[in-house]
């Protein structure tokens, strides 16, 4: 009998696919699923993948998956609230550096079977 995959399993598979793709592009994994809490009554943030480019740029990657490109697709599902939570987590992560390296926020969107890597998809402003 076929067992239906949970949303977490589907998300983990999408992250693994994105990770393998980015590694083939020359990026190196620094951290997977970096999480930070904001407080007892506030949502924290999570970064799916923290990668490093060959030039030492830190890349904070959000992985989004949708069954199809309808309704704007996976990339369009990252609203301002989600962006703020990712930036919050990135700022927390960067506290470990006396001088933070160059950074950017990328999105890997998986719509159906198609993967799209959006470099510099949003910024911290």
Short mmCIF file of C-alpha atoms in Angstrom, two decimals:
data_model
loop_
_atom_site.label_atom_id
_atom_site.label_comp_id
_atom_site.label_asym_id
_atom_site.label_seq_id
_atom_site.Cartn_x
_atom_site.Cartn_y
_atom_site.Cartn_z
CA UNK A 1 0.00 0.00 0.00
CA UNK A 2 1.20 3.52 -0.83
CA UNK A 3 1.91 5.71 2.19
CA UNK A 4 1.25 9.42 1.76
CA UNK A 5 4.24 11.61 2.65
CA UNK A 6 3.88 14.15 5.43
CA UNK A 7 4.40 17.86 4.68
CA UNK A 8 7.65 17.67 6.70
CA UNK A 9 8.92 14.76 4.58
CA UNK A 10 8.06 16.66 1.39
CA UNK A 11 9.81 19.76 2.73
CA UNK A 12 12.91 17.77 3.70
CA UNK A 13 13.06 16.26 0.21
CA UNK A 14 12.76 19.71 -1.38
CA UNK A 15 15.57 21.04 0.85
CA UNK A 16 17.78 18.08 -0.04
CA UNK A 17 17.14 18.61 -3.73
CA UNK A 18 17.94 22.32 -3.41
CA UNK A 19 21.07 21.57 -1.37
CA UNK A 20 22.40 19.10 -3.96
CA UNK A 21 21.71 21.59 -6.75
CA UNK A 22 23.50 24.44 -4.95
CA UNK A 23 26.46 22.20 -4.15
CA UNK A 24 26.75 21.36 -7.86
CA UNK A 25 26.86 25.13 -8.49
CA UNK A 26 29.89 25.39 -6.18
CA UNK A 27 28.28 26.47 -2.89
CA UNK A 28 29.19 24.75 0.37
CA UNK A 29 26.74 23.95 3.17
CA UNK A 30 27.36 25.81 6.44
CA UNK A 31 24.11 25.03 8.33
CA UNK A 32 20.79 23.38 7.59
CA UNK A 33 17.57 24.46 9.32
CA UNK A 34 19.01 27.23 11.48
CA UNK A 35 16.29 28.25 13.95
CA UNK A 36 15.97 31.09 16.41
CA UNK A 37 13.13 31.93 18.80
CA UNK A 38 11.86 35.49 19.16
CA UNK A 39 10.20 35.12 22.53
CA UNK A 40 7.28 33.42 24.27
CA UNK A 41 4.61 35.23 22.25
CA UNK A 42 6.44 36.04 19.01
CA UNK A 43 7.38 33.92 16.04
CA UNK A 44 11.06 33.38 15.53
CA UNK A 45 12.74 32.59 12.27
CA UNK A 46 14.27 29.72 10.37
CA UNK A 47 16.70 29.57 7.51
CA UNK A 48 16.44 26.41 5.45
CA UNK A 49 20.04 26.47 4.19
CA UNK A 50 23.03 28.65 4.98
CA UNK A 51 25.56 28.25 2.20
CA UNK A 52 28.93 29.80 1.38
CA UNK A 53 29.94 30.92 -2.10
CA UNK A 54 33.49 30.46 -3.36
CA UNK A 55 34.09 34.20 -2.73
CA UNK A 56 33.09 33.72 0.97
CA UNK A 57 29.64 35.34 0.57
CA UNK A 58 27.14 33.81 3.00
CA UNK A 59 23.93 32.85 1.26
CA UNK A 60 20.74 32.47 3.29
CA UNK A 61 18.45 30.21 1.27
CA UNK A 62 14.69 29.78 1.56
CA UNK A 63 13.41 26.64 -0.18
CA UNK A 64 9.79 26.69 -1.34
CA UNK A 65 7.92 23.93 -3.09
CA UNK A 66 4.54 23.85 -4.81
CA UNK A 67 2.90 21.08 -6.82
CA UNK A 68 2.45 23.48 -9.73
CA UNK A 69 3.27 27.03 -10.80
CA UNK A 70 -0.34 28.13 -10.38
CA UNK A 71 -1.33 30.89 -7.94
CA UNK A 72 2.00 32.64 -8.49
CA UNK A 73 4.18 29.62 -7.82
CA UNK A 74 6.55 28.78 -5.00
CA UNK A 75 8.62 31.97 -5.11
CA UNK A 76 5.54 34.18 -4.86
CA UNK A 77 4.55 32.43 -1.62
CA UNK A 78 7.32 34.18 0.33
CA UNK A 79 5.55 37.20 1.75
CA UNK A 80 6.96 40.10 3.73
CA UNK A 81 6.30 38.37 7.05
CA UNK A 82 8.29 35.32 6.00
CA UNK A 83 11.08 37.54 4.69
CA UNK A 84 11.24 39.39 8.01
CA UNK A 85 11.52 36.12 9.95
CA UNK A 86 14.35 34.95 7.67
CA UNK A 87 16.17 38.28 8.07
CA UNK A 88 15.67 38.08 11.86
CA UNK A 89 17.27 34.61 11.91
CA UNK A 90 20.11 35.77 9.63
CA UNK A 91 20.86 38.74 11.89
CA UNK A 92 20.97 36.37 14.85
CA UNK A 93 23.32 34.02 12.99
CA UNK A 94 25.62 36.88 11.97
CA UNK A 95 26.23 37.86 15.62
CA UNK A 96 28.91 35.18 15.73
CA UNK A 97 31.13 37.27 13.42
CA UNK A 98 33.17 40.27 14.59
CA UNK A 99 33.02 41.50 10.99
CA UNK A 100 30.14 39.90 9.09
CA UNK A 101 30.95 38.64 5.59
CA UNK A 102 29.02 39.76 2.50
CA UNK A 103 25.56 38.16 2.52
CA UNK A 104 22.54 37.70 0.33
CA UNK A 105 19.10 36.12 0.47
CA UNK A 106 18.29 33.55 -2.20
CA UNK A 107 15.23 31.46 -2.94
CA UNK A 108 15.16 28.02 -4.49
CA UNK A 109 11.65 27.54 -5.88
CA UNK A 110 10.42 24.11 -6.88
CA UNK A 111 7.25 24.23 -8.97
CA UNK A 112 6.23 20.73 -9.95
CA UNK A 113 9.47 19.21 -11.22
CA UNK A 114 11.10 22.51 -12.15
CA UNK A 115 13.79 24.09 -9.95
CA UNK A 116 14.54 27.81 -10.14
CA UNK A 117 17.38 29.49 -8.20
CA UNK A 118 16.63 33.16 -7.52
CA UNK A 119 19.81 34.89 -6.35
CA UNK A 120 19.31 38.05 -4.32
CA UNK A 121 15.56 37.41 -4.20
CA UNK A 122 15.09 39.94 -1.39
CA UNK A 123 17.21 42.02 0.96
CA UNK A 124 17.31 42.83 4.65
CA UNK A 125 15.71 46.27 4.26
#
